[in-house]
mmCIF file of C-alpha atoms in Angstrom:
data_model
loop_
_atom_site.group_PDB
_atom_site.id
_atom_site.type_symbol
_atom_site.label_atom_id
_atom_site.label_comp_id
_atom_site.label_asym_id
_atom_site.label_seq_id
_atom_site.Cartn_x
_atom_site.Cartn_y
_atom_site.Cartn_z
ATOM 1 C CA UNK A 194 -45.035 20.297 -18.253
ATOM 2 C CA UNK A 195 -43.077 23.508 -18.784
ATOM 3 C CA UNK A 196 -44.321 26.635 -17.083
ATOM 4 C CA UNK A 197 -45.634 29.413 -19.298
ATOM 5 C CA UNK A 198 -43.938 32.755 -18.727
ATOM 6 C CA UNK A 199 -45.588 35.996 -19.807
ATOM 7 C CA UNK A 200 -43.808 39.331 -20.093
ATOM 8 C CA UNK A 201 -46.599 41.880 -19.797
ATOM 9 C CA UNK A 202 -47.078 45.355 -21.237
ATOM 10 C CA UNK A 203 -43.683 45.410 -22.909
ATOM 11 C CA UNK A 204 -42.710 47.149 -26.139
ATOM 12 C CA UNK A 205 -41.120 44.701 -28.572
ATOM 13 C CA UNK A 206 -38.337 45.406 -31.077
ATOM 14 C CA UNK A 207 -39.416 44.151 -34.514
ATOM 15 C CA UNK A 208 -36.297 44.890 -36.546
ATOM 16 C CA UNK A 209 -37.833 48.137 -37.772
ATOM 17 C CA UNK A 210 -38.942 49.748 -34.524
ATOM 18 C CA UNK A 211 -41.055 49.110 -31.444
ATOM 19 C CA UNK A 212 -44.576 47.791 -31.029
ATOM 20 C CA UNK A 213 -47.162 49.211 -28.697
ATOM 21 C CA UNK A 214 -47.121 47.591 -25.234
ATOM 22 C CA UNK A 215 -48.147 43.933 -25.493
ATOM 23 C CA UNK A 216 -47.771 40.522 -23.858
ATOM 24 C CA UNK A 217 -45.098 38.042 -24.947
ATOM 25 C CA UNK A 218 -45.542 34.423 -23.860
ATOM 26 C CA UNK A 219 -42.938 31.690 -23.637
ATOM 27 C CA UNK A 220 -43.685 27.981 -23.340
ATOM 28 C CA UNK A 221 -41.184 25.126 -23.561
ATOM 29 C CA UNK A 222 -38.375 27.242 -24.882
ATOM 30 C CA UNK A 223 -40.419 28.831 -27.642
ATOM 31 C CA UNK A 224 -42.370 32.020 -28.074
ATOM 32 C CA UNK A 225 -46.078 31.187 -28.260
ATOM 33 C CA UNK A 226 -49.163 33.124 -29.282
ATOM 34 C CA UNK A 227 -50.826 32.951 -25.871
ATOM 35 C CA UNK A 228 -51.759 30.796 -22.917
ATOM 36 C CA UNK A 229 -52.443 31.023 -19.214
ATOM 37 C CA UNK A 230 -49.155 32.077 -17.612
ATOM 38 C CA UNK A 231 -47.607 30.459 -14.565
ATOM 39 C CA UNK A 232 -45.088 33.298 -14.217
ATOM 40 C CA UNK A 233 -45.762 36.940 -15.069
ATOM 41 C CA UNK A 234 -42.897 39.397 -15.541
ATOM 42 C CA UNK A 235 -43.747 43.094 -15.324
ATOM 43 C CA UNK A 236 -42.728 44.756 -18.548
ATOM 44 C CA UNK A 237 -44.496 48.098 -18.309
ATOM 45 C CA UNK A 238 -42.181 50.897 -19.401
ATOM 46 C CA UNK A 239 -39.575 48.351 -20.595
ATOM 47 C CA UNK A 240 -38.355 47.079 -23.947
ATOM 48 C CA UNK A 241 -37.901 43.525 -25.231
ATOM 49 C CA UNK A 242 -35.212 42.620 -27.769
ATOM 50 C CA UNK A 243 -34.533 39.309 -29.491
ATOM 51 C CA UNK A 244 -31.460 37.694 -27.983
ATOM 52 C CA UNK A 245 -28.403 39.530 -29.278
ATOM 53 C CA UNK A 246 -26.158 37.700 -31.755
ATOM 54 C CA UNK A 247 -22.422 38.416 -31.806
ATOM 55 C CA UNK A 248 -21.338 37.713 -35.366
ATOM 56 C CA UNK A 249 -17.664 37.241 -34.430
ATOM 57 C CA UNK A 250 -16.383 35.602 -31.248
ATOM 58 C CA UNK A 251 -13.729 33.082 -30.235
ATOM 59 C CA UNK A 252 -14.430 30.597 -27.478
ATOM 60 C CA UNK A 253 -11.943 29.258 -24.943
ATOM 61 C CA UNK A 254 -14.389 27.869 -22.401
ATOM 62 C CA UNK A 255 -17.790 27.973 -20.740
ATOM 63 C CA UNK A 256 -16.912 31.203 -18.913
ATOM 64 C CA UNK A 257 -16.777 33.004 -22.258
ATOM 65 C CA UNK A 258 -20.279 31.782 -23.085
ATOM 66 C CA UNK A 259 -21.582 32.707 -19.630
ATOM 67 C CA UNK A 260 -20.182 36.226 -19.976
ATOM 68 C CA UNK A 261 -21.930 36.592 -23.330
ATOM 69 C CA UNK A 262 -25.219 35.513 -21.795
ATOM 70 C CA UNK A 263 -25.005 37.917 -18.867
ATOM 71 C CA UNK A 264 -24.717 40.783 -21.362
ATOM 72 C CA UNK A 265 -27.722 39.651 -23.386
ATOM 73 C CA UNK A 266 -25.747 37.902 -26.143
ATOM 74 C CA UNK A 267 -27.572 34.589 -26.496
ATOM 75 C CA UNK A 268 -25.804 33.362 -29.651
ATOM 76 C CA UNK A 269 -22.133 33.665 -30.558
ATOM 77 C CA UNK A 270 -20.819 32.936 -34.036
ATOM 78 C CA UNK A 271 -17.425 31.427 -33.346
ATOM 79 C CA UNK A 272 -14.947 32.289 -36.077
ATOM 80 C CA UNK A 273 -12.218 29.740 -35.355
ATOM 81 C CA UNK A 274 -11.765 27.309 -32.505
ATOM 82 C CA UNK A 275 -10.032 23.942 -32.249
ATOM 83 C CA UNK A 276 -9.569 21.061 -31.549
ATOM 84 C CA UNK A 277 -12.847 19.499 -32.622
ATOM 85 C CA UNK A 278 -13.642 17.721 -29.307
ATOM 86 C CA UNK A 279 -13.482 21.103 -27.570
ATOM 87 C CA UNK A 280 -15.810 22.679 -30.144
ATOM 88 C CA UNK A 281 -18.238 19.798 -29.633
ATOM 89 C CA UNK A 282 -18.122 20.325 -25.869
ATOM 90 C CA UNK A 283 -18.830 24.057 -26.227
ATOM 91 C CA UNK A 284 -21.753 23.435 -28.585
ATOM 92 C CA UNK A 285 -23.398 21.289 -25.898
ATOM 93 C CA UNK A 286 -23.253 23.842 -23.057
ATOM 94 C CA UNK A 287 -26.657 24.680 -21.548
ATOM 95 C CA UNK A 288 -27.749 27.838 -19.752
ATOM 96 C CA UNK A 289 -25.215 30.011 -21.583
ATOM 97 C CA UNK A 290 -24.882 31.523 -25.060
ATOM 98 C CA UNK A 291 -25.183 28.971 -27.843
ATOM 99 C CA UNK A 292 -22.462 28.899 -30.480
ATOM 100 C CA UNK A 293 -22.076 28.110 -34.133
ATOM 101 C CA UNK A 294 -18.514 27.551 -35.329
ATOM 102 C CA UNK A 295 -16.194 27.600 -38.318
ATOM 103 C CA UNK A 296 -13.882 25.162 -36.455
ATOM 104 C CA UNK A 297 -10.421 25.491 -38.101
ATOM 105 C CA UNK A 298 -9.874 28.412 -40.512
ATOM 106 C CA UNK A 299 -7.922 28.386 -43.772
ATOM 107 C CA UNK A 300 -4.704 30.405 -43.578
ATOM 108 C CA UNK A 301 -1.561 30.944 -45.617
ATOM 109 C CA UNK A 302 1.752 29.479 -44.495
ATOM 110 C CA UNK A 303 3.481 32.731 -43.534
ATOM 111 C CA UNK A 304 0.849 34.709 -41.664
ATOM 112 C CA UNK A 305 0.436 35.262 -37.929
ATOM 113 C CA UNK A 306 -2.360 32.714 -37.656
ATOM 114 C CA UNK A 307 -0.196 29.885 -38.983
ATOM 115 C CA UNK A 308 2.364 30.704 -36.286
ATOM 116 C CA UNK A 309 -0.073 30.475 -33.392
ATOM 117 C CA UNK A 310 0.916 27.743 -30.900
ATOM 118 C CA UNK A 311 -1.042 24.603 -31.636
ATOM 119 C CA UNK A 312 -2.554 25.829 -34.894
ATOM 120 C CA UNK A 313 -3.794 22.744 -36.789
ATOM 121 C CA UNK A 314 -1.599 21.866 -39.741
ATOM 122 C CA UNK A 315 -4.648 21.022 -41.843
ATOM 123 C CA UNK A 316 -5.702 24.676 -41.698
ATOM 124 C CA UNK A 317 -2.679 25.776 -43.737
ATOM 125 C CA UNK A 318 -3.681 25.809 -47.394
ATOM 126 C CA UNK A 319 -0.974 26.504 -49.980
ATOM 127 C CA UNK A 320 -2.426 25.545 -53.382
ATOM 128 C CA UNK A 321 -5.796 25.524 -55.150
ATOM 129 C CA UNK A 322 -5.581 21.735 -55.286
ATOM 130 C CA UNK A 323 -5.810 21.613 -51.472
ATOM 131 C CA UNK A 324 -8.979 23.745 -51.317
ATOM 132 C CA UNK A 325 -11.521 20.966 -51.844
ATOM 133 C CA UNK A 326 -9.929 18.730 -49.210
ATOM 134 C CA UNK A 327 -9.881 21.620 -46.711
ATOM 135 C CA UNK A 328 -13.589 22.280 -47.189
ATOM 136 C CA UNK A 329 -14.435 18.581 -46.918
ATOM 137 C CA UNK A 330 -12.514 18.359 -43.622
ATOM 138 C CA UNK A 331 -14.505 21.272 -42.241
ATOM 139 C CA UNK A 332 -17.762 19.655 -43.307
ATOM 140 C CA UNK A 333 -16.677 16.476 -41.532
ATOM 141 C CA UNK A 334 -16.043 18.630 -38.438
ATOM 142 C CA UNK A 335 -19.617 19.956 -38.642
ATOM 143 C CA UNK A 336 -18.524 23.508 -39.451
ATOM 144 C CA UNK A 337 -21.452 25.871 -39.882
ATOM 145 C CA UNK A 338 -19.534 28.096 -42.334
ATOM 146 C CA UNK A 339 -16.020 28.421 -43.710
ATOM 147 C CA UNK A 340 -13.547 30.963 -42.329
ATOM 148 C CA UNK A 341 -10.539 32.089 -44.349
ATOM 149 C CA UNK A 342 -7.789 34.594 -43.561
ATOM 150 C CA UNK A 343 -6.886 36.790 -46.515
ATOM 151 C CA UNK A 344 -3.667 38.755 -46.830
ATOM 152 C CA UNK A 345 -2.621 41.170 -49.552
ATOM 153 C CA UNK A 346 -0.216 38.641 -51.094
ATOM 154 C CA UNK A 347 1.988 35.619 -50.419
ATOM 155 C CA UNK A 348 4.099 34.552 -48.650
ATOM 156 C CA UNK A 349 2.037 35.643 -45.618
ATOM 157 C CA UNK A 350 -1.284 34.715 -47.149
ATOM 158 C CA UNK A 351 -2.757 32.388 -49.715
ATOM 159 C CA UNK A 352 -2.538 33.507 -53.323
ATOM 160 C CA UNK A 353 -5.655 34.659 -55.148
ATOM 161 C CA UNK A 354 -6.265 31.407 -56.996
ATOM 162 C CA UNK A 355 -6.130 29.428 -53.737
ATOM 163 C CA UNK A 356 -8.604 31.740 -52.016
ATOM 164 C CA UNK A 357 -10.852 31.551 -55.076
ATOM 165 C CA UNK A 358 -10.740 27.763 -54.977
ATOM 166 C CA UNK A 359 -11.729 27.591 -51.311
ATOM 167 C CA UNK A 360 -14.692 29.901 -51.881
ATOM 168 C CA UNK A 361 -15.784 27.904 -54.911
ATOM 169 C CA UNK A 362 -15.523 24.588 -53.035
ATOM 170 C CA UNK A 363 -17.480 25.964 -50.071
ATOM 171 C CA UNK A 364 -20.228 27.383 -52.272
ATOM 172 C CA UNK A 365 -20.524 24.066 -54.110
ATOM 173 C CA UNK A 366 -21.307 22.503 -50.721
ATOM 174 C CA UNK A 367 -23.760 25.253 -49.745
ATOM 175 C CA UNK A 368 -21.603 26.916 -47.095
ATOM 176 C CA UNK A 369 -21.109 30.621 -46.466
ATOM 177 C CA UNK A 370 -17.544 31.939 -46.500
ATOM 178 C CA UNK A 371 -16.343 34.532 -43.977
ATOM 179 C CA UNK A 372 -13.059 36.309 -44.710
ATOM 180 C CA UNK A 373 -10.784 37.895 -42.102
ATOM 181 C CA UNK A 374 -9.343 41.016 -43.772
ATOM 182 C CA UNK A 375 -7.683 43.908 -41.936
ATOM 183 C CA UNK A 376 -5.900 45.701 -44.792
ATOM 184 C CA UNK A 377 -7.184 47.183 -48.017
ATOM 185 C CA UNK A 378 -5.165 44.658 -50.013
ATOM 186 C CA UNK A 379 -6.651 41.770 -48.062
ATOM 187 C CA UNK A 380 -10.141 43.161 -48.715
ATOM 188 C CA UNK A 381 -9.496 43.198 -52.449
ATOM 189 C CA UNK A 382 -8.444 39.537 -52.350
ATOM 190 C CA UNK A 383 -11.651 38.640 -50.489
ATOM 191 C CA UNK A 384 -13.848 40.633 -52.856
ATOM 192 C CA UNK A 385 -12.194 39.141 -55.933
ATOM 193 C CA UNK A 386 -12.799 35.651 -54.523
ATOM 194 C CA UNK A 387 -16.498 36.323 -53.955
ATOM 195 C CA UNK A 388 -16.680 35.698 -50.207
ATOM 196 C CA UNK A 389 -20.071 36.184 -48.577
ATOM 197 C CA UNK A 390 -19.073 38.085 -45.447
ATOM 198 C CA UNK A 391 -16.040 40.199 -44.628
ATOM 199 C CA UNK A 392 -15.018 40.502 -41.024
ATOM 200 C CA UNK A 393 -12.944 43.395 -39.625
ATOM 201 C CA UNK A 394 -12.264 46.706 -41.364
ATOM 202 C CA UNK A 395 -9.002 48.019 -42.848
ATOM 203 C CA UNK A 396 -6.545 49.828 -40.605
ATOM 204 C CA UNK A 397 -4.027 50.868 -43.286
ATOM 205 C CA UNK A 398 -6.357 53.195 -45.269
ATOM 206 C CA UNK A 399 -10.015 53.840 -46.000
ATOM 207 C CA UNK A 400 -11.257 51.262 -48.493
ATOM 208 C CA UNK A 401 -11.449 52.650 -52.023
ATOM 209 C CA UNK A 402 -14.739 53.440 -53.753
ATOM 210 C CA UNK A 403 -14.379 50.785 -56.477
ATOM 211 C CA UNK A 404 -13.974 47.968 -53.940
ATOM 212 C CA UNK A 405 -16.913 49.225 -51.905
ATOM 213 C CA UNK A 406 -19.078 49.265 -55.040
ATOM 214 C CA UNK A 407 -17.969 45.720 -55.908
ATOM 215 C CA UNK A 408 -18.915 44.564 -52.414
ATOM 216 C CA UNK A 409 -22.324 46.197 -52.675
ATOM 217 C CA UNK A 410 -23.041 44.820 -56.134
ATOM 218 C CA UNK A 411 -22.024 41.314 -55.041
ATOM 219 C CA UNK A 412 -24.267 41.475 -51.973
ATOM 220 C CA UNK A 413 -21.363 41.044 -49.568
ATOM 221 C CA UNK A 414 -22.069 41.567 -45.886
ATOM 222 C CA UNK A 415 -19.697 43.219 -43.388
ATOM 223 C CA UNK A 416 -19.031 42.454 -39.732
ATOM 224 C CA UNK A 417 -16.453 45.196 -39.097
ATOM 225 C CA UNK A 418 -15.600 44.476 -35.429
ATOM 226 C CA UNK A 419 -14.799 48.113 -34.718
ATOM 227 C CA UNK A 420 -14.075 47.306 -31.070
ATOM 228 C CA UNK A 421 -11.228 45.040 -32.150
ATOM 229 C CA UNK A 422 -10.021 47.486 -34.791
ATOM 230 C CA UNK A 423 -9.858 50.269 -32.219
ATOM 231 C CA UNK A 424 -7.908 48.068 -29.834
ATOM 232 C CA UNK A 425 -5.406 46.900 -32.456
ATOM 233 C CA UNK A 426 -4.866 50.444 -33.747
ATOM 234 C CA UNK A 427 -4.168 51.627 -30.227
ATOM 235 C CA UNK A 428 -1.663 48.848 -29.640
ATOM 236 C CA UNK A 429 0.088 49.254 -32.998
ATOM 237 C CA UNK A 430 -0.156 52.945 -33.731
ATOM 238 C CA UNK A 431 3.565 53.003 -34.485
ATOM 239 C CA UNK A 432 2.950 50.756 -37.482
ATOM 240 C CA UNK A 433 0.738 53.386 -39.102
ATOM 241 C CA UNK A 434 -2.533 51.624 -38.315
ATOM 242 C CA UNK A 435 -5.382 54.022 -37.592
ATOM 243 C CA UNK A 436 -8.822 53.301 -36.184
ATOM 244 C CA UNK A 437 -10.243 56.211 -38.154
ATOM 245 C CA UNK A 438 -9.617 54.289 -41.375
ATOM 246 C CA UNK A 439 -11.786 51.425 -40.148
ATOM 247 C CA UNK A 440 -14.517 53.740 -38.855
ATOM 248 C CA UNK A 441 -14.640 55.763 -42.066
ATOM 249 C CA UNK A 442 -14.774 52.567 -44.122
ATOM 250 C CA UNK A 443 -17.843 51.489 -42.152
ATOM 251 C CA UNK A 444 -19.402 54.874 -42.845
ATOM 252 C CA UNK A 445 -18.808 54.253 -46.564
ATOM 253 C CA UNK A 446 -20.333 50.772 -46.274
ATOM 254 C CA UNK A 447 -23.404 52.236 -44.611
ATOM 255 C CA UNK A 448 -23.796 54.968 -47.204
ATOM 256 C CA UNK A 449 -23.416 52.388 -49.988
ATOM 257 C CA UNK A 450 -26.141 50.174 -48.525
ATOM 258 C CA UNK A 451 -23.900 47.254 -47.553
ATOM 259 C CA UNK A 452 -25.462 45.137 -44.820
ATOM 260 C CA UNK A 453 -23.655 45.599 -41.504
ATOM 261 C CA UNK A 454 -23.624 43.058 -38.687
ATOM 262 C CA UNK A 455 -22.550 43.585 -35.094
ATOM 263 C CA UNK A 456 -19.518 41.530 -34.119
ATOM 264 C CA UNK A 457 -16.700 42.045 -31.639
ATOM 265 C CA UNK A 458 -13.941 39.444 -32.136
ATOM 266 C CA UNK A 459 -14.305 38.827 -28.392
ATOM 267 C CA UNK A 460 -11.559 36.482 -27.253
ATOM 268 C CA UNK A 461 -9.546 35.536 -24.215
ATOM 269 C CA UNK A 462 -6.525 33.994 -25.917
ATOM 270 C CA UNK A 463 -3.087 34.813 -24.506
ATOM 271 C CA UNK A 464 -0.776 36.829 -26.705
ATOM 272 C CA UNK A 465 -3.373 38.453 -28.955
ATOM 273 C CA UNK A 466 -2.880 42.159 -29.784
ATOM 274 C CA UNK A 467 -6.206 43.038 -28.172
ATOM 275 C CA UNK A 468 -8.859 41.006 -26.372
ATOM 276 C CA UNK A 469 -12.403 42.443 -26.347
ATOM 277 C CA UNK A 470 -14.323 41.036 -23.390
ATOM 278 C CA UNK A 471 -17.112 38.603 -24.133
ATOM 279 C CA UNK A 472 -20.481 40.260 -23.687
ATOM 280 C CA UNK A 473 -19.606 43.741 -22.494
ATOM 281 C CA UNK A 474 -17.721 44.534 -25.714
ATOM 282 C CA UNK A 475 -20.904 43.902 -27.693
ATOM 283 C CA UNK A 476 -22.405 47.059 -26.214
ATOM 284 C CA UNK A 477 -19.190 48.927 -27.049
ATOM 285 C CA UNK A 478 -19.562 47.706 -30.622
ATOM 286 C CA UNK A 479 -23.154 48.909 -30.880
ATOM 287 C CA UNK A 480 -22.051 52.369 -29.780
ATOM 288 C CA UNK A 481 -19.139 52.452 -32.240
ATOM 289 C CA UNK A 482 -21.448 51.418 -35.074
ATOM 290 C CA UNK A 483 -23.773 54.294 -34.259
ATOM 291 C CA UNK A 484 -20.796 56.669 -34.114
ATOM 292 C CA UNK A 485 -19.884 55.430 -37.625
ATOM 293 C CA UNK A 486 -23.278 56.504 -38.960
ATOM 294 C CA UNK A 487 -25.839 53.776 -38.255
ATOM 295 C CA UNK A 488 -29.064 54.693 -36.498
ATOM 296 C CA UNK A 489 -29.789 52.825 -33.263
ATOM 297 C CA UNK A 490 -32.487 50.839 -35.076
ATOM 298 C CA UNK A 491 -30.024 49.840 -37.807
ATOM 299 C CA UNK A 492 -27.448 48.780 -35.224
ATOM 300 C CA UNK A 493 -30.024 46.721 -33.340
ATOM 301 C CA UNK A 494 -31.133 45.102 -36.580
ATOM 302 C CA UNK A 495 -27.506 44.163 -37.257
ATOM 303 C CA UNK A 496 -27.374 42.632 -33.775
ATOM 304 C CA UNK A 497 -30.509 40.522 -34.178
ATOM 305 C CA UNK A 498 -32.714 39.990 -37.230
ATOM 306 C CA UNK A 499 -30.126 40.732 -39.927
ATOM 307 C CA UNK A 500 -27.450 38.467 -38.465
ATOM 308 C CA UNK A 501 -29.951 35.649 -38.024
ATOM 309 C CA UNK A 502 -31.097 36.018 -41.630
ATOM 310 C CA UNK A 503 -27.552 36.218 -43.013
ATOM 311 C CA UNK A 504 -26.378 33.051 -41.254
ATOM 312 C CA UNK A 505 -29.611 31.101 -41.742
ATOM 313 C CA UNK A 506 -30.523 31.051 -38.049
ATOM 314 C CA UNK A 507 -34.205 30.751 -38.828
ATOM 315 C CA UNK A 508 -35.249 29.789 -35.299
ATOM 316 C CA UNK A 509 -34.099 33.039 -33.677
ATOM 317 C CA UNK A 510 -33.480 36.745 -34.268
ATOM 318 C CA UNK A 511 -37.131 37.815 -33.990
ATOM 319 C CA UNK A 512 -39.846 37.787 -31.332
ATOM 320 C CA UNK A 513 -42.549 35.781 -33.065
ATOM 321 C CA UNK A 514 -44.562 32.641 -32.216
ATOM 322 C CA UNK A 515 -42.569 29.527 -33.018
ATOM 323 C CA UNK A 516 -39.178 31.194 -32.614
ATOM 324 C CA UNK A 517 -36.695 30.182 -29.948
ATOM 325 C CA UNK A 518 -37.291 32.196 -26.774
ATOM 326 C CA UNK A 519 -33.980 34.056 -26.655
ATOM 327 C CA UNK A 520 -34.938 37.409 -25.161
ATOM 328 C CA UNK A 521 -33.380 40.490 -23.568
ATOM 329 C CA UNK A 522 -35.452 42.845 -21.412
ATOM 330 C CA UNK A 523 -34.038 46.358 -20.983
ATOM 331 C CA UNK A 524 -35.228 49.267 -18.856
ATOM 332 C CA UNK A 525 -34.634 52.061 -21.362
ATOM 333 C CA UNK A 526 -35.409 52.595 -25.048
ATOM 334 C CA UNK A 527 -32.426 51.434 -27.176
ATOM 335 C CA UNK A 528 -34.017 52.724 -30.387
ATOM 336 C CA UNK A 529 -33.627 56.245 -29.000
ATOM 337 C CA UNK A 530 -30.268 55.765 -27.255
ATOM 338 C CA UNK A 531 -28.132 52.755 -28.134
ATOM 339 C CA UNK A 532 -26.414 52.815 -24.727
ATOM 340 C CA UNK A 533 -29.737 51.606 -23.279
ATOM 341 C CA UNK A 534 -28.819 48.033 -24.264
ATOM 342 C CA UNK A 535 -26.618 48.019 -21.165
ATOM 343 C CA UNK A 536 -29.631 48.535 -18.857
ATOM 344 C CA UNK A 537 -30.537 44.844 -18.779
ATOM 345 C CA UNK A 538 -33.402 43.653 -16.604
ATOM 346 C CA UNK A 539 -33.541 40.046 -17.734
ATOM 347 C CA UNK A 540 -32.135 37.539 -20.222
ATOM 348 C CA UNK A 541 -33.797 34.324 -21.371
ATOM 349 C CA UNK A 542 -32.077 31.571 -23.369
ATOM 350 C CA UNK A 543 -34.423 28.990 -24.887
ATOM 351 C CA UNK A 544 -37.039 30.164 -22.398
ATOM 352 C CA UNK A 545 -34.846 29.764 -19.301
ATOM 353 C CA UNK A 546 -34.025 32.929 -17.420
ATOM 354 C CA UNK A 547 -30.302 33.533 -16.952
ATOM 355 C CA UNK A 548 -29.537 34.066 -13.270
#
């Protein structure tokens, strides 16, 4: 029989703010309404968050997932990893962050992604007629959502009709579509296609008002990965890319009421222009989101409840009976100062404390 753990006298983040001090009980990997505890954790003066969810990571091994967990990130939404046996192996890892995955993304034939060593040939989509087959292959892989890379125009990227066809095929099969877009032109392609979630933010200019309004009216969600945008802009400043464009676009998203998720593009792949560290970069991202205009509560919501709701992760993202016991205990109040998420006192994944 599993031991019941109680965290006593702790203030709990609800998605809107903090509760009064209360007891939270965990039994068998789930949050429960009560019970006689076998283990009591002192929570007086501390704050309990749902396990943090990074809405954009890439996974190269168990170490990446362990680093996420140590920083309080208990779920990582992997936005492209292959081959399939490796993805399956990473899904099965215990005691570390759990992943969901897009498996192989859809890319155009001339972009940087298609030129990556070992990129799967079946991820290169060149015509609308290939869209349905691409989506069916991802479903066979067990993909949790579809990832596409949009570019302003061929030959680097897929043309508009091909992107449209992939989105349509994915939606017919009930899958969300996430679009990688780092220029204003690429954003317009994604918006025209009706993707569900944009990831990254433009580095070539601030996104125009009309496109922002179209995103809002369509209910699109943004995971801007400001940490990655800042790193790329620093590495490629000579190309005219500016972090300020990405930051100011996020400010416009926030002012327009577009839902904002916290994601980092954490990766450890060789040869990438910038590699945010798994776990620690999540706290950087929270701080950059607040600098862009979000309140700490809004940033925390985008790191927990909102991401869970957007991606259909109904078993997590909130501290309620029946939910998975993914928890982060911090010593300081993150709703007052977002840097307090770094002051971690304990992390639990499915009820097991991370050591």
